[in-house]
């Protein structure tokens, strides 16, 4: 079923090498699935939501028919990957050098 | 009437009033008000009685029962008295209050016949008064004041009305009234006042004083107003009086009408400019100098000028000040509720505007869609794979609020009746896709350096993909054709399952186009497939140039199996298979080639057909292919001939060891233009079309030419069975071979005798398969552990000796691997059924 496949994939993602956390929040910022603690989740969700909005606005300003599909932010310590959608945000934080 | 007479007589007797006695020679002037009344009443008694008698009222009065009632009698007497006094009052100028009260009284009293008679008499009286308009004026003069000498010092009225001018108007106005005659008389008198407004000063104080004292009844007021409106005076001066009276009237009016409700009413005030009021207009008169009157006028002017000069100190002229009245100012405050101000800001971005336009177009479309959705029931039963707009249509059927909310562009507008279930998000297709992409990227991060090395900064499509295989356990499904294609993301695979399972053939099959990068098929075949009665050794996709029965250029699956058949499978809805060739046993070297002949010499084999081990197609001419058998023979066959071999190449010694027998055939061919479409599958050297390599368990590798039945070259390096061999796609003289213990790279230009590079494998592991990557300098090695290793060839230069080193990136299939890349062709790879797992799917 879809449900189990989704759960399985989520578990798999979480178990990959270097993955620190996986977050799924809905459009209002309420976490649906998360492997981190609540405060961190909320913080990530809020900040990344804003960043995603900005990124999407940028992309669409250049070409309104275009749209943002994926966002990766690589920093010294981690890489944050965001898959945005109208209804949810899928966020994965990974430490690729580990 | 009688009462009037009595009262007046009594009054006279008392000396309260007096009027001259009844003498024939009564001078008119001396009659006085009361005298008039008295004598009038006296005169009227007679005709009234006659009338009453005639109408029968007298009889009625006699028969009236109320005479005994004291209250009635009292009221009767009072009404008579009042009637008489009213009569007296009417002669006064504006005793309106009395008349008003009289009016009321007379109206409220529901009297007897006498009352009616008195009323009638009053009416008559009034009528009589009406008729004598002129006499009314005279009646005013009835009030006379005499000083001690008997001179008449009655104060004269300040103005005289002009009866001739007034009368017609009066009559006209009067006819419009019908209520009280008394008021009419009042009005008449007031009218007379107006009409004769000779000077403003006269009319002004008069009217003011008049109105100040009066309390005018409503009807009179209205009539007066109408009168004032209707009056059109030639002289403008009279208008002033009218206007002033209007002002006065309205002031009175206003006072009476101010009530609670009026205060609460909202009043609309309109400001307009009134007409200009001319107070004095004396236009200049111009006279010609030559006219006759010129001199007189000049003199007059001069006299006037002289007068003005003399005026300064002259006693005849007194300076007088005038002051206009200033109305008392009144401050008025108004307070309203505070107006809340809010700032709103919007940034108009390009995409915002685009969205607005787009949604305006899309909405009517979606509306139609929604309507259709609600109509057809089948629409509703859609699964979650539907797009978001369809999901909103589901909400429509669930009778959500309004269809206007149906906006596929903005999902958040979905009415709340629909479940905002977090599970729904998880189930959505977008989410799954995003998960998929995410996982890819994560793994890319993990393997990034290796991937970069592997790919050598790849462009476009990847050359290699490593799908895994999934072993599906099928137990006891002997009769069922167990094709179980499952959609499998290429990068996830488990491999171990096939280890040790003898009865399973799991093949990883990936089908890729340049566009579709992530599709894969894993087909699991049970070897209990009725089509093949023995293990299938090699399966390969061949692109047929001349496909049978109109199946041009279709991709078909060729399988060669130990039961001696080469079959061609058509991948259609089911799987069809057709035998391409049946490998017949051939005799040993000594015997002649006899197709179809059975050879049972010392063979324990039961079957008639020689077990085929491997095959390979000539890419140039895909109808020609080679098949190798267990016996060690290689047959060249053609698709068009099912029965016969074209050629047989014998070289290898047969081995009866089933386990280790292997034979790989590799064509070589010239590189064709459209190489990517064919499978330069390992085998042949891409540079020479007629040469092919073969290797076998007899520790040797043979180099053949197509037309020679004997190998050209033979290579031996180790005493181990060579399992796989392949030409390097980049170099015409390089090929790789994998034997049990190591990987060998041979460079023919360098040395025929020794391999150029030898790389040993980890102990205990048999290397079973070898594959060259076409686009990169990498080799893929599959081994018996189910592991696929990628080796990078560095510094391999064609035609030269150089250092070659291996970099090993091995991918161990723990659970998941990925690295699926797109490839443009379908590929099958062999799985050695007893050990397994070097599943490599390749593309070119």
mmCIF file of C-alpha atoms in Angstrom, chain A residues 2-3 5-7 9-10 12-13 15-19 24 26-28 32-33 54 56-58 60-61 64-65 69-70 72 74 79 81-88 90-92 94 96, chain B residues 347-352 354-355 384-385 388 391 408-411 414 420-432 434-439 441-446 489 491-492 816:
data_model
loop_
_atom_site.group_PDB
_atom_site.id
_atom_site.type_symbol
_atom_site.label_atom_id
_atom_site.label_comp_id
_atom_site.label_asym_id
_atom_site.label_seq_id
_atom_site.Cartn_x
_atom_site.Cartn_y
_atom_site.Cartn_z
ATOM 1 C CA UNK A 2 0.991 3.539 -0.368
ATOM 2 C CA UNK A 3 1.125 4.114 3.283
ATOM 3 C CA UNK A 5 5.768 2.285 1.113
ATOM 4 C CA UNK A 6 5.941 5.866 2.210
ATOM 5 C CA UNK A 7 6.802 4.895 5.737
ATOM 6 C CA UNK A 9 11.013 5.131 2.336
ATOM 7 C CA UNK A 10 11.044 7.598 5.174
ATOM 8 C CA UNK A 12 15.227 4.320 4.752
ATOM 9 C CA UNK A 13 16.065 7.927 4.270
ATOM 10 C CA UNK A 15 18.915 5.448 8.086
ATOM 11 C CA UNK A 16 21.172 6.635 5.321
ATOM 12 C CA UNK A 17 24.663 7.588 6.120
ATOM 13 C CA UNK A 18 24.974 11.071 7.520
ATOM 14 C CA UNK A 19 21.319 11.910 7.762
ATOM 15 C CA UNK A 24 7.630 16.719 7.134
ATOM 16 C CA UNK A 26 2.209 20.807 6.425
ATOM 17 C CA UNK A 27 1.430 24.170 4.931
ATOM 18 C CA UNK A 28 0.684 25.684 8.305
ATOM 19 C CA UNK A 32 3.507 15.673 10.502
ATOM 20 C CA UNK A 33 6.570 13.509 10.759
ATOM 21 C CA UNK A 54 11.775 33.698 -1.097
ATOM 22 C CA UNK A 56 10.278 30.434 -5.117
ATOM 23 C CA UNK A 57 9.477 34.075 -5.519
ATOM 24 C CA UNK A 58 12.858 34.615 -7.070
ATOM 25 C CA UNK A 60 9.058 32.807 -10.546
ATOM 26 C CA UNK A 61 9.942 36.430 -10.873
ATOM 27 C CA UNK A 64 6.468 33.030 -14.035
ATOM 28 C CA UNK A 65 5.929 29.737 -15.713
ATOM 29 C CA UNK A 69 11.194 22.070 -7.229
ATOM 30 C CA UNK A 70 14.069 21.546 -4.876
ATOM 31 C CA UNK A 72 19.636 22.644 -1.209
ATOM 32 C CA UNK A 74 25.059 23.519 1.875
ATOM 33 C CA UNK A 79 23.443 20.185 4.007
ATOM 34 C CA UNK A 81 17.582 19.750 1.488
ATOM 35 C CA UNK A 82 14.045 20.988 1.076
ATOM 36 C CA UNK A 83 11.436 19.618 -1.276
ATOM 37 C CA UNK A 84 8.688 22.248 -1.239
ATOM 38 C CA UNK A 85 5.133 21.809 -2.242
ATOM 39 C CA UNK A 86 1.929 23.744 -1.835
ATOM 40 C CA UNK A 87 0.755 21.500 0.912
ATOM 41 C CA UNK A 88 3.872 20.444 2.719
ATOM 42 C CA UNK A 90 9.913 17.859 3.166
ATOM 43 C CA UNK A 91 13.177 18.680 4.911
ATOM 44 C CA UNK A 92 16.204 16.489 5.334
ATOM 45 C CA UNK A 94 22.434 15.568 6.243
ATOM 46 C CA UNK A 96 27.614 14.575 3.857
ATOM 47 C CA UNK B 347 4.437 43.691 -3.484
ATOM 48 C CA UNK B 348 3.419 43.166 -7.034
ATOM 49 C CA UNK B 349 5.724 40.545 -8.323
ATOM 50 C CA UNK B 350 5.846 39.209 -11.816
ATOM 51 C CA UNK B 351 4.636 35.817 -10.818
ATOM 52 C CA UNK B 352 1.870 37.265 -8.738
ATOM 53 C CA UNK B 354 0.937 35.962 -13.844
ATOM 54 C CA UNK B 355 -0.877 33.862 -11.325
ATOM 55 C CA UNK B 384 -5.181 9.351 -4.943
ATOM 56 C CA UNK B 385 -3.083 9.430 -8.035
ATOM 57 C CA UNK B 388 -5.098 18.165 -7.046
ATOM 58 C CA UNK B 391 -9.280 16.021 -5.431
ATOM 59 C CA UNK B 408 -7.059 24.290 -8.590
ATOM 60 C CA UNK B 409 -4.331 26.819 -8.502
ATOM 61 C CA UNK B 410 -4.462 27.535 -4.848
ATOM 62 C CA UNK B 411 -5.016 24.430 -2.864
ATOM 63 C CA UNK B 414 -10.289 23.878 -0.344
ATOM 64 C CA UNK B 420 -7.054 18.258 6.322
ATOM 65 C CA UNK B 421 -5.467 15.068 7.156
ATOM 66 C CA UNK B 422 -1.746 14.919 7.529
ATOM 67 C CA UNK B 423 -1.993 11.408 6.267
ATOM 68 C CA UNK B 424 -3.323 12.731 3.077
ATOM 69 C CA UNK B 425 -0.126 14.604 2.531
ATOM 70 C CA UNK B 426 1.880 11.541 3.125
ATOM 71 C CA UNK B 427 -0.170 9.630 0.680
ATOM 72 C CA UNK B 428 0.001 12.135 -2.067
ATOM 73 C CA UNK B 429 1.895 11.344 -5.174
ATOM 74 C CA UNK B 430 3.950 14.477 -4.997
ATOM 75 C CA UNK B 431 5.192 13.448 -1.664
ATOM 76 C CA UNK B 432 6.314 10.093 -2.858
ATOM 77 C CA UNK B 434 9.766 14.079 -3.502
ATOM 78 C CA UNK B 435 10.834 11.303 -1.212
ATOM 79 C CA UNK B 436 12.321 9.486 -4.093
ATOM 80 C CA UNK B 437 14.280 12.458 -5.261
ATOM 81 C CA UNK B 438 15.380 13.207 -1.789
ATOM 82 C CA UNK B 439 16.759 9.784 -1.265
ATOM 83 C CA UNK B 441 20.203 13.166 -3.498
ATOM 84 C CA UNK B 442 21.142 11.906 -0.110
ATOM 85 C CA UNK B 443 22.915 8.995 -1.568
ATOM 86 C CA UNK B 444 24.518 11.131 -4.128
ATOM 87 C CA UNK B 445 25.916 13.089 -1.289
ATOM 88 C CA UNK B 446 27.238 9.981 0.272
ATOM 89 C CA UNK B 489 13.288 2.124 -8.465
ATOM 90 C CA UNK B 491 18.540 2.199 -7.030
ATOM 91 C CA UNK B 492 17.106 -0.015 -4.535
ATOM 92 C CA UNK B 816 19.831 -0.297 -0.710
#
